[in-house]
Each structure stands twice: as C-alpha cells, then as structure tokens.
mmCIF file of C-alpha atoms in Angstrom:
data_model
loop_
_atom_site.group_PDB
_atom_site.id
_atom_site.type_symbol
_atom_site.label_atom_id
_atom_site.label_comp_id
_atom_site.label_asym_id
_atom_site.label_seq_id
_atom_site.Cartn_x
_atom_site.Cartn_y
_atom_site.Cartn_z
ATOM 1 C CA MET U 1 10.433 25.025 9.550
ATOM 2 C CA ARG U 2 9.538 21.407 10.171
ATOM 3 C CA ARG U 3 5.851 20.612 9.977
ATOM 4 C CA ARG U 4 4.181 19.605 13.203
ATOM 5 C CA SER U 5 3.768 15.841 13.201
ATOM 6 C CA SER U 6 0.287 14.356 13.050
ATOM 7 C CA LEU U 7 1.731 10.932 13.704
ATOM 8 C CA ILE U 8 1.642 11.181 17.498
ATOM 9 C CA ALA U 9 -2.127 11.645 17.571
ATOM 10 C CA SER U 10 -2.586 8.639 15.279
ATOM 11 C CA LEU U 11 -0.629 6.142 17.377
ATOM 12 C CA VAL U 12 -2.556 3.822 19.703
ATOM 13 C CA VAL U 13 -0.686 2.745 22.837
ATOM 14 C CA ASP U 14 -2.605 0.387 25.088
ATOM 15 C CA ALA U 15 0.075 0.272 27.795
ATOM 16 C CA PRO U 16 3.451 1.916 28.476
ATOM 17 C CA GLY U 17 6.674 -0.011 28.072
ATOM 18 C CA ARG U 18 5.657 -1.872 24.945
ATOM 19 C CA PRO U 19 8.310 -4.145 23.364
ATOM 20 C CA GLN U 20 10.104 -3.143 20.195
ATOM 21 C CA GLN U 21 7.967 -5.414 18.000
ATOM 22 C CA ALA U 22 4.765 -3.754 19.231
ATOM 23 C CA ILE U 23 6.257 -0.324 18.526
ATOM 24 C CA LEU U 24 7.265 -1.445 15.047
ATOM 25 C CA ASP U 25 3.837 -2.912 14.338
ATOM 26 C CA GLU U 26 2.010 0.234 15.444
ATOM 27 C CA LEU U 27 4.246 2.606 13.488
ATOM 28 C CA ARG U 28 3.835 0.431 10.408
ATOM 29 C CA ARG U 29 0.060 0.277 10.875
ATOM 30 C CA VAL U 30 -0.287 4.044 11.016
ATOM 31 C CA ILE U 31 1.818 4.529 7.888
ATOM 32 C CA LEU U 32 0.085 1.809 5.860
ATOM 33 C CA ASP U 33 -3.406 2.914 6.897
ATOM 34 C CA GLY U 34 -2.775 6.323 5.381
ATOM 35 C CA ALA U 35 -3.343 8.010 8.728
ATOM 36 C CA VAL U 36 -0.310 10.213 8.063
ATOM 37 C CA SER U 37 0.803 11.624 4.734
ATOM 38 C CA PRO U 38 4.198 11.161 3.090
ATOM 39 C CA GLY U 39 6.760 13.539 4.514
ATOM 40 C CA THR U 40 5.162 13.617 7.970
ATOM 41 C CA PRO U 41 7.826 14.039 10.672
ATOM 42 C CA ILE U 42 8.325 11.172 13.132
ATOM 43 C CA PRO U 43 9.635 12.810 16.319
ATOM 44 C CA LEU U 44 11.831 10.191 17.947
ATOM 45 C CA GLY U 45 11.622 11.577 21.478
ATOM 46 C CA GLU U 46 7.861 12.062 21.449
ATOM 47 C CA VAL U 47 7.260 8.570 20.110
ATOM 48 C CA ALA U 48 9.498 7.131 22.844
ATOM 49 C CA ASP U 49 7.659 9.108 25.529
ATOM 50 C CA LEU U 50 4.291 7.975 24.203
ATOM 51 C CA PHE U 51 5.297 4.312 24.349
ATOM 52 C CA GLY U 52 6.994 4.780 27.721
ATOM 53 C CA VAL U 53 10.368 3.516 26.496
ATOM 54 C CA SER U 54 13.823 4.853 25.787
ATOM 55 C CA GLN U 55 14.645 6.046 22.305
ATOM 56 C CA ILE U 56 16.639 2.885 21.549
ATOM 57 C CA PRO U 57 13.741 0.505 20.682
ATOM 58 C CA VAL U 58 12.011 3.278 18.728
ATOM 59 C CA ARG U 59 15.176 3.955 16.752
ATOM 60 C CA GLU U 60 15.564 0.244 16.013
ATOM 61 C CA ALA U 61 11.939 0.036 14.848
ATOM 62 C CA LEU U 62 12.513 3.024 12.577
ATOM 63 C CA LYS U 63 15.605 1.369 11.114
ATOM 64 C CA THR U 64 13.465 -1.609 10.162
ATOM 65 C CA LEU U 65 10.914 0.683 8.512
ATOM 66 C CA ILE U 66 13.701 2.432 6.614
ATOM 67 C CA GLY U 67 14.703 -0.976 5.265
ATOM 68 C CA GLU U 68 11.090 -1.531 4.197
ATOM 69 C CA GLY U 69 11.012 1.768 2.349
ATOM 70 C CA LEU U 70 8.348 3.278 4.627
ATOM 71 C CA VAL U 71 10.518 5.724 6.571
ATOM 72 C CA ALA U 72 13.325 8.040 5.511
ATOM 73 C CA HIS U 73 16.086 9.588 7.600
ATOM 74 C CA ARG U 74 18.118 12.633 6.654
ATOM 75 C CA ASN U 75 20.788 14.313 8.707
ATOM 76 C CA ASN U 76 19.488 17.489 10.360
ATOM 77 C CA PHE U 77 15.910 16.578 9.389
ATOM 78 C CA GLY U 78 15.326 13.424 11.422
ATOM 79 C CA TYR U 79 12.836 10.718 10.546
ATOM 80 C CA THR U 80 9.845 11.168 8.237
ATOM 81 C CA VAL U 81 7.286 9.018 6.476
ATOM 82 C CA ALA U 82 9.019 8.235 3.180
ATOM 83 C CA LEU U 83 8.308 10.382 0.145
ATOM 84 C CA LEU U 84 8.513 8.834 -3.295
ATOM 85 C CA THR U 85 9.193 10.770 -6.456
ATOM 86 C CA PRO U 86 6.576 10.247 -9.193
ATOM 87 C CA GLN U 87 9.096 8.110 -11.082
ATOM 88 C CA GLU U 88 9.728 5.928 -8.023
ATOM 89 C CA LEU U 89 5.987 5.389 -7.590
ATOM 90 C CA ARG U 90 5.662 4.315 -11.219
ATOM 91 C CA GLU U 91 8.593 1.946 -10.795
ATOM 92 C CA MET U 92 7.006 0.326 -7.741
ATOM 93 C CA TYR U 93 3.758 -0.210 -9.625
ATOM 94 C CA ILE U 94 5.749 -2.003 -12.335
ATOM 95 C CA VAL U 95 7.291 -4.215 -9.647
ATOM 96 C CA ARG U 96 3.842 -4.932 -8.251
ATOM 97 C CA GLU U 97 2.492 -5.794 -11.697
ATOM 98 C CA THR U 98 5.354 -8.181 -12.466
ATOM 99 C CA LEU U 99 5.085 -10.063 -9.187
ATOM 100 C CA GLU U 100 1.311 -10.186 -9.309
ATOM 101 C CA SER U 101 1.259 -11.666 -12.813
ATOM 102 C CA ALA U 102 3.398 -14.581 -11.678
ATOM 103 C CA ALA U 103 1.176 -15.178 -8.664
ATOM 104 C CA LEU U 104 -2.046 -14.973 -10.671
ATOM 105 C CA ALA U 105 -0.870 -17.576 -13.172
ATOM 106 C CA ALA U 106 -0.296 -20.057 -10.354
ATOM 107 C CA ALA U 107 -3.377 -19.063 -8.347
ATOM 108 C CA VAL U 108 -5.903 -20.075 -10.994
ATOM 109 C CA GLY U 109 -5.092 -23.777 -10.777
ATOM 110 C CA ASN U 110 -4.730 -23.813 -6.990
ATOM 111 C CA ALA U 111 -7.872 -21.890 -6.082
ATOM 112 C CA SER U 112 -10.507 -23.732 -4.071
ATOM 113 C CA ASP U 113 -14.234 -23.032 -3.902
ATOM 114 C CA GLN U 114 -13.517 -21.158 -0.682
ATOM 115 C CA ASP U 115 -10.944 -19.005 -2.509
ATOM 116 C CA HIS U 116 -13.515 -18.243 -5.187
ATOM 117 C CA ALA U 117 -16.044 -17.210 -2.565
ATOM 118 C CA ALA U 118 -13.487 -14.946 -0.878
ATOM 119 C CA ALA U 119 -12.684 -13.259 -4.198
ATOM 120 C CA ILE U 120 -16.379 -12.666 -4.896
ATOM 121 C CA ASP U 121 -16.828 -11.165 -1.430
ATOM 122 C CA ALA U 122 -13.804 -8.890 -1.910
ATOM 123 C CA ASN U 123 -15.193 -7.691 -5.228
ATOM 124 C CA ASN U 124 -18.582 -6.969 -3.658
ATOM 125 C CA VAL U 125 -16.929 -4.849 -0.966
ATOM 126 C CA LEU U 126 -15.261 -2.810 -3.684
ATOM 127 C CA LEU U 127 -18.550 -2.436 -5.525
ATOM 128 C CA GLN U 128 -20.106 -1.033 -2.356
ATOM 129 C CA ALA U 129 -17.241 1.455 -2.023
ATOM 130 C CA ILE U 130 -17.949 2.591 -5.586
ATOM 131 C CA LYS U 131 -21.654 2.997 -4.811
ATOM 132 C CA ASP U 132 -20.823 4.957 -1.653
ATOM 133 C CA ASP U 133 -18.183 7.039 -3.478
ATOM 134 C CA ASP U 134 -15.865 6.141 -0.613
ATOM 135 C CA SER U 135 -12.374 6.632 -2.026
ATOM 136 C CA THR U 136 -10.615 5.585 1.182
ATOM 137 C CA ALA U 137 -12.513 2.303 1.378
ATOM 138 C CA PHE U 138 -11.908 1.661 -2.316
ATOM 139 C CA HIS U 139 -8.176 2.171 -1.873
ATOM 140 C CA ARG U 140 -7.977 -0.071 1.187
ATOM 141 C CA HIS U 141 -10.115 -2.884 -0.189
ATOM 142 C CA SER U 142 -8.492 -2.888 -3.629
ATOM 143 C CA ARG U 143 -5.529 -4.464 -1.928
ATOM 144 C CA ASP U 144 -7.790 -7.082 -0.320
ATOM 145 C CA PHE U 145 -9.212 -7.934 -3.733
ATOM 146 C CA HIS U 146 -5.809 -8.388 -5.342
ATOM 147 C CA LEU U 147 -4.714 -10.510 -2.388
ATOM 148 C CA ALA U 148 -7.798 -12.683 -2.798
ATOM 149 C CA LEU U 149 -6.717 -13.424 -6.367
ATOM 150 C CA THR U 150 -2.994 -13.902 -5.731
ATOM 151 C CA GLY U 151 -3.092 -15.632 -2.336
ATOM 152 C CA PRO U 152 -4.190 -19.008 -3.722
ATOM 153 C CA SER U 153 -0.891 -19.217 -5.609
ATOM 154 C CA ARG U 154 0.613 -20.390 -2.298
ATOM 155 C CA MET U 155 3.900 -18.888 -3.545
ATOM 156 C CA TYR U 156 4.693 -17.435 -0.159
ATOM 157 C CA ARG U 157 8.092 -15.922 -0.866
ATOM 158 C CA LEU U 158 6.737 -14.209 -3.953
ATOM 159 C CA LEU U 159 3.670 -13.018 -2.055
ATOM 160 C CA HIS U 160 5.941 -11.598 0.630
ATOM 161 C CA MET U 161 7.841 -9.627 -2.012
ATOM 162 C CA LEU U 162 4.547 -8.426 -3.467
ATOM 163 C CA GLU U 163 3.389 -7.316 -0.027
ATOM 164 C CA SER U 164 6.631 -5.403 0.511
ATOM 165 C CA ALA U 165 6.347 -3.663 -2.863
ATOM 166 C CA TRP U 166 2.708 -2.791 -2.201
ATOM 167 C CA ASN U 167 3.600 -1.386 1.220
ATOM 168 C CA VAL U 168 6.064 1.067 -0.316
ATOM 169 C CA THR U 169 3.265 2.609 -2.387
ATOM 170 C CA GLU U 170 0.706 2.765 0.441
ATOM 171 C CA PRO U 171 1.608 6.146 2.018
ATOM 172 C CA VAL U 172 0.635 7.846 -1.270
ATOM 173 C CA GLN U 173 -2.917 6.404 -1.004
ATOM 174 C CA SER U 174 -3.224 6.606 -4.784
ATOM 175 C CA MET U 175 -6.898 5.711 -5.140
ATOM 176 C CA VAL U 176 -7.914 8.416 -2.683
ATOM 177 C CA HIS U 177 -6.545 11.079 -5.033
ATOM 178 C CA VAL U 178 -7.980 9.952 -8.367
ATOM 179 C CA SER U 179 -11.394 10.700 -9.818
ATOM 180 C CA ALA U 180 -14.547 8.700 -9.149
ATOM 181 C CA GLU U 181 -14.707 7.901 -12.877
ATOM 182 C CA ASP U 182 -11.209 6.413 -12.763
ATOM 183 C CA ARG U 183 -12.156 4.279 -9.781
ATOM 184 C CA ARG U 184 -15.214 2.983 -11.627
ATOM 185 C CA ASP U 185 -13.103 2.078 -14.653
ATOM 186 C CA LEU U 186 -10.533 0.340 -12.472
ATOM 187 C CA HIS U 187 -13.267 -1.620 -10.756
ATOM 188 C CA ALA U 188 -14.627 -2.734 -14.117
ATOM 189 C CA ASP U 189 -11.161 -4.225 -14.673
ATOM 190 C CA HIS U 190 -11.427 -5.958 -11.299
ATOM 191 C CA THR U 191 -14.686 -7.568 -12.356
ATOM 192 C CA GLU U 192 -13.130 -8.839 -15.576
ATOM 193 C CA MET U 193 -10.183 -10.228 -13.607
ATOM 194 C CA LEU U 194 -12.605 -11.943 -11.229
ATOM 195 C CA ASP U 195 -14.484 -13.539 -14.112
ATOM 196 C CA GLY U 196 -11.248 -15.000 -15.497
ATOM 197 C CA PHE U 197 -10.257 -16.236 -12.054
ATOM 198 C CA LEU U 198 -13.606 -17.942 -11.441
ATOM 199 C CA ALA U 199 -13.536 -19.507 -14.912
ATOM 200 C CA ARG U 200 -10.019 -20.823 -14.204
ATOM 201 C CA ASP U 201 -8.982 -19.170 -17.458
ATOM 202 C CA VAL U 202 -5.350 -18.123 -17.047
ATOM 203 C CA GLU U 203 -5.140 -16.288 -20.361
ATOM 204 C CA ARG U 204 -8.293 -14.298 -19.697
ATOM 205 C CA LEU U 205 -7.177 -13.405 -16.189
ATOM 206 C CA LEU U 206 -3.699 -12.302 -17.238
ATOM 207 C CA THR U 207 -5.060 -10.280 -20.155
ATOM 208 C CA ALA U 208 -7.487 -8.506 -17.835
ATOM 209 C CA ALA U 209 -4.693 -7.932 -15.311
ATOM 210 C CA GLU U 210 -2.502 -6.391 -18.011
ATOM 211 C CA VAL U 211 -5.292 -4.040 -19.091
ATOM 212 C CA HIS U 212 -5.809 -3.118 -15.447
ATOM 213 C CA ALA U 213 -2.109 -2.428 -14.949
ATOM 214 C CA GLN U 214 -1.969 -0.204 -18.015
ATOM 215 C CA ARG U 215 -4.987 1.761 -16.836
ATOM 216 C CA LEU U 216 -3.567 2.011 -13.331
ATOM 217 C CA ASN U 217 -0.259 3.336 -14.635
ATOM 218 C CA ALA U 218 -2.104 5.955 -16.675
ATOM 219 C CA VAL U 219 -4.196 6.972 -13.675
ATOM 220 C CA ILE U 220 -1.299 7.387 -11.252
ATOM 221 C CA ALA U 221 0.482 9.502 -13.846
ATOM 222 C CA THR U 222 -2.269 12.092 -13.280
ATOM 223 C CA LEU U 223 -1.658 12.408 -9.532
ATOM 224 C CA PRO U 224 -0.738 15.982 -8.535
ATOM 225 C CA THR U 225 2.985 16.507 -8.100
ATOM 226 C CA ASP U 226 2.836 19.968 -6.501
ATOM 227 C CA THR U 227 0.805 19.278 -3.354
ATOM 228 C CA GLY U 228 3.435 17.674 -1.121
ATOM 229 C CA LEU U 229 2.306 14.167 -2.020
ATOM 230 C CA PHE U 230 5.619 13.435 -3.728
ATOM 231 C CA ALA U 231 9.267 14.203 -3.160
ATOM 232 C CA PRO U 232 10.975 16.566 -5.587
ATOM 233 C CA PRO U 233 12.651 14.581 -8.393
ATOM 234 C CA ASP U 234 16.125 15.289 -7.008
ATOM 235 C CA ILE U 235 15.413 13.868 -3.535
ATOM 236 C CA SER U 236 15.553 10.109 -3.072
ATOM 237 C CA SER U 237 13.178 8.447 -0.617
ATOM 238 C CA THR U 238 16.059 6.298 0.612
ATOM 239 C CA GLN U 239 18.029 9.169 2.079
#
C-alpha cells in the first residue's frame, strides 16, 4: 500500500493558478529543505488541485525534477521523491568532492575581503548549530559554508554542476542522521578549511578539504540502510 504523502501539507501556495515555474520552484524547495523524506509519494492530482491548475504544468515540473535527480517515476507507482541507494549516495559525494576541489583552488586567489567575511560568518553559524546540537541547522548551513568557500572561484558553470550534484544528495539530509560527535569532527575540518582559505594557502585548503571529504565519506557509510532512507540496492533512483 502506498504511503500517504506528507508533501501536500508542506507545499505553500500563495494563490491559485500559479505558473509552471512557480510550481517547479515550490516542489524543489520542499524536497531540498528536507521537509519530505526520500520515497515520499507525490500525488499528481492533489498537487494540481492545490495549485489550482491542470495536471499538465505539474507533470512538466515533475519531468524537470526527474532530470535533476530529485524525483523518480515508476509505472504503477507514480511519482516519488527520489531514493538513492547507499552506493549512489557515495558516488554523488565523490562528484561533489571533485568539483569542489577545482572550485576551491581557484577561489583562494579570487576571494575578496568581503568573501573572507562571508566565510567567517558562515563558519560562526555552523559553530552555533554545534553548540545548540541542532542537526537540521548544521546540515542546512554546511552547504552555505561550502558555498562561501567555492563561490569566489567565479567558475559559474562548475558551480552550477556542484549545485546540481549537491541537490541530488539533499533529500537524504545526511547530517541530520549522524552523531553529534561526527558533526563536531566535521566542523573542526571546516575550521581548518577556513584557516587555509583566509591565509590564501591553496595547499593547506585543499589538504584540509581532502581530510574533510575522507571523514565525510566514512560518516555517511554509517547511515542506516534499513529505515527507508535509502532505496534497496537493486532499485535505481532514475526509474
């Protein structure tokens, strides 16, 4: 029996008859915010009714999200928030690491004083999340921190690819499901990365980023695989 969708209650519709782009943006927001878990059904008809539109623009928005790796469609099962297998999640983290390393190397030389200040602020927000033991905030703002370090690269096509790869991993909400000790260790890596960035020391920054990536890969390998967070190994998220 299909699980009842929690997605409908999470959608915010300010007015009926919204255009397709607004529907796409809101569906994407809900998925990336972690408001709904992987595997959550996306009832086409109910979403259309909520937005006050026919099913056509909703279906087109869902096709776009399928292309982004955020939604899956299977015959006789309909649309769902995409489920990754554990192996697929590990692969996407490798993609993220590779793209980020290239951006970091360029960012160091391009970063302005304003970029440095933004990175310090992002790190302080993460530190507060650690102090508050707020796993959701830590997960959300980790991305902001990494963006603060990579954004100054000004390599916009690469950054777009990095954003897309990061989006694919977001429904899992990895940092929400790991221990507080792991989050503290990961944040210590962040601080070392920040120090290299502020010192404009490419080698130090990339070394710290590599240590961070290795720790992150080890941490996500501990995520539970029997709680519905992941797809079974024989089911592809692209179906």
